[in-house]
Short mmCIF file of C-alpha atoms in Angstrom, two decimals:
data_model
loop_
_atom_site.label_atom_id
_atom_site.label_comp_id
_atom_site.label_asym_id
_atom_site.label_seq_id
_atom_site.Cartn_x
_atom_site.Cartn_y
_atom_site.Cartn_z
CA MET A 253 -31.35 -35.26 -10.22
CA VAL A 254 -32.59 -32.18 -8.45
CA GLN A 255 -32.26 -28.61 -9.61
CA SER A 256 -28.81 -27.19 -9.09
CA LEU A 257 -28.37 -24.40 -6.57
CA GLN A 258 -27.40 -21.41 -8.62
CA TYR A 259 -25.06 -19.82 -6.14
CA LEU A 260 -21.51 -18.75 -6.80
CA LYS A 261 -18.84 -20.06 -4.48
CA GLU A 262 -16.86 -17.75 -2.26
CA SER A 263 -13.32 -17.21 -3.54
CA ALA A 264 -10.95 -19.26 -1.42
CA SER A 265 -8.74 -17.42 1.03
CA GLN A 266 -4.96 -17.56 0.73
CA THR A 267 -2.31 -16.34 3.14
CA ALA A 268 -1.43 -12.65 3.10
CA GLY A 269 2.23 -13.76 3.04
CA PRO A 270 5.24 -12.07 4.64
CA TYR A 271 5.09 -9.04 2.33
CA VAL A 272 1.51 -8.00 3.01
CA HIS A 273 2.93 -4.60 3.93
CA ILE A 274 3.82 -3.82 0.32
CA GLY A 275 0.17 -3.68 -0.60
CA CYS A 276 -1.50 -2.62 2.63
CA THR A 277 1.04 -0.43 4.45
CA PRO A 278 3.75 0.48 1.91
CA ASN A 279 5.01 3.54 3.80
CA PHE A 280 5.60 1.32 6.84
CA THR A 281 8.04 -0.79 4.84
CA GLY A 282 9.78 2.24 3.38
CA ILE A 283 8.08 2.44 -0.01
CA GLU A 284 7.19 6.10 0.08
CA GLY A 285 5.84 8.49 -2.48
CA VAL A 286 2.96 6.44 -3.87
CA TYR A 287 0.36 6.73 -1.09
CA GLU A 288 0.44 9.87 1.03
CA THR A 289 -0.19 7.82 4.16
CA ASP A 290 -0.94 4.17 4.86
CA LEU A 291 -4.63 3.40 5.01
CA GLY A 292 -5.85 3.01 8.59
CA ALA A 293 -2.59 4.28 10.15
CA GLY A 294 -2.43 6.88 12.88
CA PRO A 295 -4.90 7.79 15.62
CA MET A 296 -8.47 6.65 14.96
CA ALA A 297 -9.91 9.52 17.02
CA THR A 298 -9.56 13.21 16.17
CA GLU A 299 -10.11 16.13 18.54
CA GLN A 300 -13.78 16.24 17.58
CA THR A 301 -14.46 12.54 18.15
CA ARG A 302 -16.81 11.86 21.04
CA GLY A 303 -15.83 9.32 23.66
CA GLU A 304 -13.23 8.15 26.08
CA ARG A 305 -9.69 7.91 24.66
CA ILE A 306 -7.95 4.56 24.99
CA THR A 307 -4.87 2.90 23.56
CA ILE A 308 -5.06 -0.76 22.61
CA ARG A 309 -1.74 -2.59 22.64
CA GLY A 310 -1.00 -6.21 22.00
CA ARG A 311 0.93 -8.88 20.14
CA VAL A 312 0.01 -11.88 18.06
CA ILE A 313 1.84 -14.88 19.54
CA ASP A 314 2.48 -18.25 17.90
CA GLY A 315 2.40 -21.76 19.38
CA THR A 316 5.99 -21.49 20.65
CA GLY A 317 5.27 -18.25 22.53
CA THR A 318 7.07 -16.11 19.95
CA PRO A 319 5.41 -12.84 18.83
CA LEU A 320 4.74 -12.57 15.09
CA LYS A 321 6.73 -9.77 13.53
CA ASP A 322 4.97 -9.93 10.18
CA ALA A 323 1.29 -9.95 11.20
CA MET A 324 -1.21 -7.29 10.21
CA VAL A 325 -4.15 -6.50 12.48
CA GLU A 326 -7.30 -4.61 11.55
CA ILE A 327 -9.92 -3.46 14.03
CA TRP A 328 -13.55 -2.46 13.52
CA GLN A 329 -15.65 -0.90 16.24
CA ALA A 330 -18.68 1.21 17.04
CA ASP A 331 -18.55 4.84 18.14
CA ALA A 332 -19.10 6.03 21.72
CA ASP A 333 -22.88 5.58 21.31
CA GLY A 334 -22.63 2.07 19.93
CA LEU A 335 -23.27 3.05 16.29
CA TYR A 336 -21.19 1.85 13.35
CA ASN A 337 -20.00 4.23 10.67
CA SER A 338 -21.27 2.02 7.86
CA PRO A 339 -24.02 2.13 5.22
CA SER A 340 -25.29 -1.10 6.80
CA GLU A 341 -25.95 0.71 10.09
CA THR A 342 -29.72 1.11 10.28
CA ARG A 343 -30.20 2.44 13.80
CA GLY A 344 -28.97 6.01 13.36
CA LYS A 345 -26.05 8.09 12.23
CA ALA A 346 -22.68 7.37 13.77
CA ASP A 347 -20.27 10.07 14.94
CA PRO A 348 -19.04 11.62 11.66
CA HIS A 349 -15.64 12.17 13.28
CA PHE A 350 -15.04 8.50 13.88
CA PHE A 351 -14.50 6.05 11.02
CA GLY A 352 -14.23 3.03 13.32
CA TRP A 353 -11.64 1.09 11.32
CA GLY A 354 -7.89 0.90 11.83
CA ARG A 355 -5.01 -1.15 10.45
CA CYS A 356 -1.66 -1.78 12.11
CA PRO A 357 1.29 -3.93 11.04
CA ALA A 358 3.09 -5.62 13.92
CA ASP A 359 6.35 -3.90 14.81
CA MET A 360 9.15 -5.68 12.92
CA THR A 361 11.27 -5.93 16.09
CA THR A 362 8.84 -6.35 18.97
CA GLY A 363 5.74 -7.63 17.23
CA GLU A 364 3.56 -5.05 18.98
CA PHE A 365 0.46 -3.48 17.42
CA VAL A 366 -1.08 -0.26 18.74
CA PHE A 367 -4.41 1.48 18.13
CA GLU A 368 -5.24 4.90 19.51
CA THR A 369 -8.99 4.93 19.60
CA ILE A 370 -12.04 5.42 21.79
CA LYS A 371 -13.92 3.00 23.93
CA PRO A 372 -16.97 1.80 21.95
CA GLY A 373 -20.52 2.00 23.24
CA ARG A 374 -22.76 -1.05 23.59
CA VAL A 375 -24.31 -2.60 20.50
CA PRO A 376 -27.43 -4.78 20.56
CA PHE A 377 -27.27 -8.49 19.80
CA ARG A 378 -29.74 -9.81 17.20
CA ASP A 379 -32.49 -10.30 19.78
CA GLY A 380 -32.10 -6.78 21.20
CA ARG A 381 -30.10 -7.66 24.33
CA LEU A 382 -27.08 -5.39 24.66
CA MET A 383 -23.65 -6.82 24.00
CA ALA A 384 -20.80 -5.58 26.19
CA PRO A 385 -18.43 -3.01 24.65
CA HIS A 386 -16.08 -4.79 22.26
CA VAL A 387 -13.90 -4.29 19.23
CA THR A 388 -13.64 -6.79 16.39
CA LEU A 389 -10.14 -7.78 15.30
CA TRP A 390 -9.04 -9.46 12.08
CA ILE A 391 -5.57 -10.99 11.90
CA VAL A 392 -3.59 -12.02 8.84
CA ALA A 393 0.05 -13.11 8.43
CA ARG A 394 2.36 -15.53 6.71
CA GLY A 395 1.29 -19.01 7.80
CA ILE A 396 -2.34 -17.99 8.43
CA ASN A 397 -4.40 -19.30 5.51
CA ILE A 398 -7.60 -17.47 6.35
CA GLY A 399 -7.96 -14.23 8.29
CA LEU A 400 -8.81 -14.86 11.94
CA HIS A 401 -11.72 -12.99 13.52
CA THR A 402 -11.83 -12.37 17.23
CA ARG A 403 -13.24 -9.81 19.67
CA MET A 404 -11.69 -7.86 22.48
CA TYR A 405 -13.83 -7.01 25.49
CA PHE A 406 -12.76 -4.79 28.41
CA SER A 407 -11.70 -5.89 31.90
CA ASP A 408 -13.39 -2.80 33.43
CA GLU A 409 -16.81 -3.94 32.15
CA GLU A 410 -17.35 -6.97 34.34
CA GLU A 411 -21.07 -6.45 34.70
CA ALA A 412 -21.69 -5.96 30.98
CA ASN A 413 -19.39 -8.84 30.11
CA ALA A 414 -21.35 -11.11 32.45
CA GLU A 415 -24.55 -10.52 30.48
CA ASP A 416 -22.98 -10.45 27.00
CA PRO A 417 -24.85 -12.91 24.74
CA VAL A 418 -21.74 -13.86 22.76
CA LEU A 419 -19.53 -14.48 25.78
CA GLY A 420 -22.47 -16.23 27.40
CA ARG A 421 -22.61 -18.98 24.82
CA ILE A 422 -18.97 -20.01 25.20
CA GLU A 423 -19.20 -23.45 26.69
CA HIS A 424 -15.73 -23.68 28.19
CA ARG A 425 -15.93 -20.76 30.60
CA VAL A 426 -12.19 -20.82 31.23
CA ARG A 427 -11.67 -19.65 27.64
CA VAL A 428 -13.72 -16.45 28.05
CA ALA A 429 -10.70 -14.79 29.68
CA THR A 430 -8.84 -14.97 26.35
CA LEU A 431 -11.22 -12.33 24.96
CA ILE A 432 -10.82 -9.79 27.77
CA GLY A 433 -8.38 -6.92 27.25
CA LYS A 434 -6.68 -5.84 30.48
CA ARG A 435 -7.35 -2.21 31.20
CA GLU A 436 -4.80 -0.19 33.17
CA GLY A 437 -5.32 3.58 33.04
CA ASP A 438 -6.02 4.50 29.43
CA THR A 439 -4.25 1.45 28.05
CA VAL A 440 -5.90 -1.85 27.23
CA THR A 441 -3.54 -4.77 26.62
CA PHE A 442 -4.70 -7.63 24.45
CA ASP A 443 -2.33 -10.42 23.41
CA ILE A 444 -3.64 -12.89 20.86
CA HIS A 445 -2.46 -16.48 21.21
CA LEU A 446 -2.82 -18.38 17.94
CA GLN A 447 -2.16 -21.79 19.41
CA GLY A 448 -1.58 -23.62 22.66
CA GLU A 449 -2.58 -23.35 26.27
CA ASN A 450 -4.12 -19.89 26.23
CA GLU A 451 -5.37 -20.11 22.68
CA THR A 452 -7.57 -17.11 21.91
CA ILE A 453 -11.13 -17.79 20.84
CA PHE A 454 -11.63 -17.20 17.12
CA PHE A 455 -15.05 -16.87 15.53
CA ASP A 456 -16.62 -18.20 12.37
CA ILE A 457 -18.72 -15.15 11.63
CA MET B 47 2.71 -22.89 14.91
CA ARG B 48 0.36 -20.27 13.52
CA SER B 49 -2.89 -22.16 13.21
CA PRO B 50 -5.43 -22.47 16.02
CA GLN B 51 -5.92 -26.03 17.27
CA ARG B 52 -9.42 -25.54 18.60
CA ALA B 53 -12.58 -25.18 16.59
CA LEU B 54 -13.80 -21.76 15.62
CA ILE B 55 -16.85 -20.71 17.58
CA SER B 56 -19.69 -19.92 15.28
CA LEU B 57 -21.33 -16.56 15.65
CA GLU B 58 -24.36 -15.52 13.64
CA GLY B 59 -23.84 -12.03 12.29
CA THR B 60 -24.59 -9.16 14.63
CA LYS B 61 -24.25 -5.49 13.72
CA SER B 62 -20.56 -5.86 14.52
CA GLU B 63 -20.07 -8.31 11.63
CA ILE B 64 -22.57 -7.14 9.00
CA THR B 65 -21.34 -3.55 9.10
CA GLY B 66 -17.92 -2.65 7.79
CA PRO B 67 -15.84 0.28 6.64
CA VAL B 68 -16.67 1.70 3.22
CA PHE B 69 -14.00 3.84 1.61
CA GLY B 70 -14.67 6.85 -0.55
CA HIS B 71 -13.11 7.48 -3.95
CA ASN B 72 -11.20 10.38 -2.40
CA ILE B 73 -8.53 7.95 -1.13
CA ILE B 74 -7.67 6.90 -4.69
CA ASN B 75 -5.01 8.80 -6.62
CA GLU B 76 -4.96 9.01 -10.40
CA PHE B 77 -2.35 6.27 -10.96
CA ASP B 78 -3.17 3.96 -8.05
CA ASN B 79 -4.43 1.34 -10.50
CA ASP B 80 -1.48 1.63 -12.88
CA LEU B 81 1.51 -0.27 -11.52
CA ILE B 82 3.46 0.31 -14.73
CA VAL B 83 3.84 3.98 -13.87
CA ASN B 84 2.79 4.59 -10.24
CA TYR B 85 6.33 4.12 -8.92
CA ALA B 86 8.25 4.95 -12.11
CA LYS B 87 10.38 7.99 -12.66
CA PRO B 88 8.71 10.57 -14.88
CA GLY B 89 8.72 9.35 -18.47
CA GLU B 90 9.87 5.82 -17.56
CA MET B 91 7.97 2.53 -17.16
CA ALA B 92 8.39 -0.78 -15.35
CA ILE B 93 10.01 -3.67 -17.27
CA GLY B 94 8.14 -6.89 -18.07
CA GLN B 95 5.04 -8.31 -19.72
CA ARG B 96 2.39 -5.61 -19.81
CA ILE B 97 -1.01 -6.90 -18.71
CA LEU B 98 -4.46 -5.66 -17.79
CA VAL B 99 -6.07 -7.44 -14.83
CA HIS B 100 -9.79 -6.90 -14.56
CA GLY B 101 -12.95 -8.49 -13.27
CA ARG B 102 -15.90 -8.10 -10.96
CA VAL B 103 -16.42 -8.41 -7.24
CA LEU B 104 -19.63 -10.37 -6.67
CA ASP B 105 -21.43 -11.99 -3.80
CA GLU B 106 -22.51 -15.63 -3.76
CA ARG B 107 -25.84 -14.73 -5.32
CA GLY B 108 -24.06 -13.12 -8.24
CA HIS B 109 -24.89 -9.55 -7.25
CA PRO B 110 -22.16 -6.99 -7.87
CA VAL B 111 -20.43 -5.53 -4.81
CA ALA B 112 -20.19 -1.84 -5.66
CA GLY B 113 -17.81 0.53 -3.92
CA ALA B 114 -15.55 -2.27 -2.67
CA LEU B 115 -11.94 -1.33 -1.97
CA VAL B 116 -9.58 -3.73 -3.77
CA GLU B 117 -5.85 -3.60 -2.92
CA PHE B 118 -3.21 -5.66 -4.71
CA TRP B 119 0.52 -6.30 -4.44
CA GLN B 120 3.05 -8.45 -6.25
CA ALA B 121 6.68 -9.15 -7.15
CA ASN B 122 8.27 -7.65 -10.28
CA ALA B 123 8.88 -9.48 -13.58
CA GLY B 124 11.84 -11.34 -12.05
CA GLY B 125 10.00 -12.46 -8.91
CA ARG B 126 11.57 -9.85 -6.63
CA TYR B 127 9.46 -8.01 -4.05
CA ARG B 128 10.25 -4.48 -2.95
CA HIS B 129 10.41 -5.25 0.76
CA LYS B 130 13.23 -4.73 3.23
CA LYS B 131 13.01 -8.29 4.54
CA GLU B 132 13.34 -9.77 1.03
CA SER B 133 16.73 -11.03 -0.12
CA TYR B 134 16.15 -12.97 -3.37
CA LEU B 135 19.03 -12.28 -5.75
CA ALA B 136 16.84 -11.26 -8.70
CA ALA B 137 17.16 -7.52 -9.25
CA LEU B 138 14.72 -4.86 -8.18
CA ASP B 139 13.20 -2.83 -10.99
CA PRO B 140 13.84 0.83 -10.14
CA ASN B 141 10.56 1.75 -11.83
CA PHE B 142 8.32 -0.83 -10.17
CA GLY B 143 6.83 -0.56 -6.68
CA GLY B 144 4.46 -3.50 -6.98
CA PHE B 145 1.21 -2.33 -5.41
CA GLY B 146 -1.97 -0.44 -6.13
CA ARG B 147 -5.62 -0.09 -5.25
CA THR B 148 -8.98 0.76 -6.75
CA ILE B 149 -12.68 0.87 -5.86
CA THR B 150 -15.28 -1.16 -7.76
CA ASP B 151 -17.84 0.74 -9.83
CA ASP B 152 -21.63 0.34 -9.67
CA ASN B 153 -21.37 -2.99 -11.50
CA GLY B 154 -18.73 -4.30 -9.11
CA TYR B 155 -16.12 -3.90 -11.85
CA TYR B 156 -12.43 -3.16 -11.24
CA TRP B 157 -9.29 -3.06 -13.37
CA PHE B 158 -5.62 -2.28 -13.13
CA ARG B 159 -2.60 -2.26 -15.38
CA THR B 160 0.60 -4.00 -14.31
CA ILE B 161 3.56 -6.21 -15.19
CA LYS B 162 3.10 -9.97 -15.05
CA PRO B 163 4.97 -11.08 -11.90
CA GLY B 164 7.67 -13.75 -12.05
CA PRO B 165 7.78 -16.98 -10.01
CA TYR B 166 9.59 -16.71 -6.72
CA PRO B 167 11.64 -19.22 -4.66
CA TRP B 168 10.92 -19.47 -0.95
CA PRO B 169 12.45 -21.31 1.98
CA ASN B 170 9.84 -23.96 2.64
CA GLY B 171 10.82 -27.25 1.07
CA VAL B 172 14.32 -27.37 -0.37
CA ASN B 173 13.17 -26.35 -3.85
CA ASP B 174 9.80 -24.64 -3.58
CA TRP B 175 8.77 -21.96 -6.03
CA ARG B 176 5.64 -19.86 -5.87
CA PRO B 177 3.72 -19.69 -9.13
CA ALA B 178 3.35 -16.21 -10.61
CA HIS B 179 0.70 -14.57 -8.45
CA ILE B 180 -0.87 -11.29 -7.41
CA HIS B 181 -2.12 -10.80 -3.85
CA PHE B 182 -5.59 -9.29 -3.42
CA SER B 183 -7.20 -7.72 -0.37
CA ILE B 184 -10.93 -6.96 -0.64
CA PHE B 185 -13.41 -5.16 1.59
CA GLY B 186 -17.05 -6.00 1.00
CA HIS B 187 -19.88 -4.22 2.76
CA GLY B 188 -19.59 -6.11 6.02
CA PHE B 189 -16.47 -6.89 8.02
CA ALA B 190 -17.49 -10.56 7.82
CA GLN B 191 -16.74 -10.41 4.07
CA ARG B 192 -13.14 -9.30 4.56
CA LEU B 193 -10.94 -11.40 2.29
CA ILE B 194 -7.29 -11.73 1.33
CA THR B 195 -6.45 -14.14 -1.47
CA GLN B 196 -4.10 -14.68 -4.41
CA MET B 197 -4.66 -14.71 -8.16
CA TYR B 198 -2.79 -17.17 -10.38
CA PHE B 199 -2.30 -17.23 -14.16
CA GLU B 200 -3.80 -19.72 -16.60
CA GLY B 201 -1.43 -22.44 -17.69
CA ASP B 202 1.25 -22.01 -15.03
CA PRO B 203 2.62 -25.51 -14.19
CA LEU B 204 3.88 -24.30 -10.80
CA ILE B 205 0.31 -23.87 -9.53
CA TRP B 206 -0.24 -27.58 -9.05
CA ILE B 207 2.93 -28.21 -7.04
CA CYS B 208 2.69 -25.19 -4.73
CA PRO B 209 2.12 -26.01 -1.02
CA ILE B 210 0.32 -22.69 -0.46
CA VAL B 211 -2.09 -23.38 -3.32
CA LYS B 212 -2.54 -26.89 -1.94
CA THR B 213 -3.75 -25.56 1.41
CA ILE B 214 -7.04 -25.43 -0.54
CA PRO B 215 -8.30 -29.03 -0.54
CA ASP B 216 -10.82 -28.61 -3.37
CA GLU B 217 -9.43 -28.56 -6.91
CA GLU B 218 -12.46 -26.62 -8.16
CA ALA B 219 -11.80 -23.91 -5.57
CA ILE B 220 -8.20 -23.68 -6.78
CA LYS B 221 -9.38 -23.26 -10.36
CA ARG B 222 -11.51 -20.32 -9.25
CA LEU B 223 -8.30 -18.52 -8.26
CA ILE B 224 -6.75 -18.96 -11.73
CA ALA B 225 -7.34 -16.05 -14.09
CA PRO B 226 -7.83 -17.01 -17.74
CA LEU B 227 -6.14 -15.19 -20.58
CA ASP B 228 -8.79 -12.83 -21.96
CA MET B 229 -8.01 -12.09 -25.61
CA ASN B 230 -11.25 -10.10 -26.00
CA ASN B 231 -9.89 -7.43 -23.70
CA THR B 232 -6.32 -7.58 -24.91
CA ILE B 233 -5.18 -4.29 -26.41
CA PRO B 234 -3.37 -5.02 -29.68
CA MET B 235 0.27 -3.94 -29.76
CA ASP B 236 0.00 -2.90 -26.10
CA MET B 237 -0.96 -5.45 -23.45
CA ARG B 238 -2.70 -8.77 -22.85
CA ALA B 239 -5.60 -9.12 -20.43
CA TYR B 240 -6.43 -11.57 -17.62
CA LYS B 241 -9.92 -11.77 -16.14
CA PHE B 242 -10.29 -12.41 -12.42
CA ASP B 243 -13.69 -12.37 -10.71
CA ILE B 244 -13.82 -12.43 -6.92
CA VAL B 245 -16.75 -13.82 -4.94
CA LEU B 246 -17.31 -12.62 -1.37
CA ARG B 247 -19.19 -14.63 1.18
CA GLY B 248 -22.93 -14.69 1.31
CA ARG B 249 -23.12 -17.75 3.53
CA ARG B 250 -25.68 -17.25 6.30
CA SER B 251 -26.23 -13.91 4.70
CA THR B 252 -29.88 -13.19 5.37
CA PHE B 253 -28.81 -10.10 7.26
CA PHE B 254 -27.62 -8.54 4.03
CA GLU B 255 -30.94 -9.05 2.31
CA ASN B 256 -32.35 -5.59 2.84
CA ARG B 257 -29.48 -4.11 0.87
CA LYS B 258 -30.05 -4.24 -2.83
CA GLU B 259 -26.35 -4.14 -3.62
CA GLY B 260 -25.41 -6.56 -0.84
CA ASN B 261 -26.00 -10.26 -0.58
#
């Protein structure tokens, strides 16, 4: 026998289920009067927030091509200077007018999620090289046993995307396109395909 | 139809993963951790078995995760959820909303008061019933620690025949989602207690090492 490793085990994930809204966005499902507003709802940028305003729109789509109408999407991103509003941010103080986190339930009819936010600045990779601007997305829903992490990059950042260390390590180059949000005007469209031909890349982070 | 067919691509934590939102106590209202009254009419209470659910949020090294936002939601005593897409014939309880939230203290400790939820039938197999359960959503210190899971109750025979529970292949991992009855924290003539500790990931967690409260 050897010594036992005295680590606890991570609690197993379970699906968020179809009624995730009750706990996370009760006002969205019509249960009003307990929380003033749903956490993470509404515009992520205020008037004082620095940076370029953008709207991110998308859907989470299953293996049959049908949008999920019961998914919940959370995003996490840096401010306009590439700093995160988090105690774990060690490089400087992020814009105090930008929290960087948002939560949006998919529309119950169309399946669309929307975030009104700013375009994030570049954040360094672990070796100091700059990553291209990106937002991190986390997706839960009925039928998804463990939250799925992915990233959205921007189609108007071709040069930065080309030198991004994370995109650079994706072996099947044809799949990189699944992580690029299409920018038109102030809107960036990003559909997430859970399964099938255009399956989005998900990360084990 | 909802699970990716290709392997996840592994990504060692960058700033984007090891940072995460941390919520202040100012988002918490006085009764957010009391589901017996937070939706009830003044002077009334929800119907069912009164219980205290409490425990600690820890990382894999056993360190407490302080300041973690914990959200929870559940069906009422009869297994009925307050959700517009829900049609189970069991009645709604007019005094029960079924959700709450709290933030862990410096020791990673949390607690809330609620009604023990009932089992709930669902259209999967022809006769599938969910065991009594409470959904939990937890934010650690990094977005990589984000977790949604479910808590089950000691002794419930439905646990071992539930297809959602059985998505977890390891029996020991299932047991870690089952809260034991905790008579030490039961309040006599008032409510029983269940203890449920939650462990957030610390795997490949060297990046958290410079934080004394982190991994």
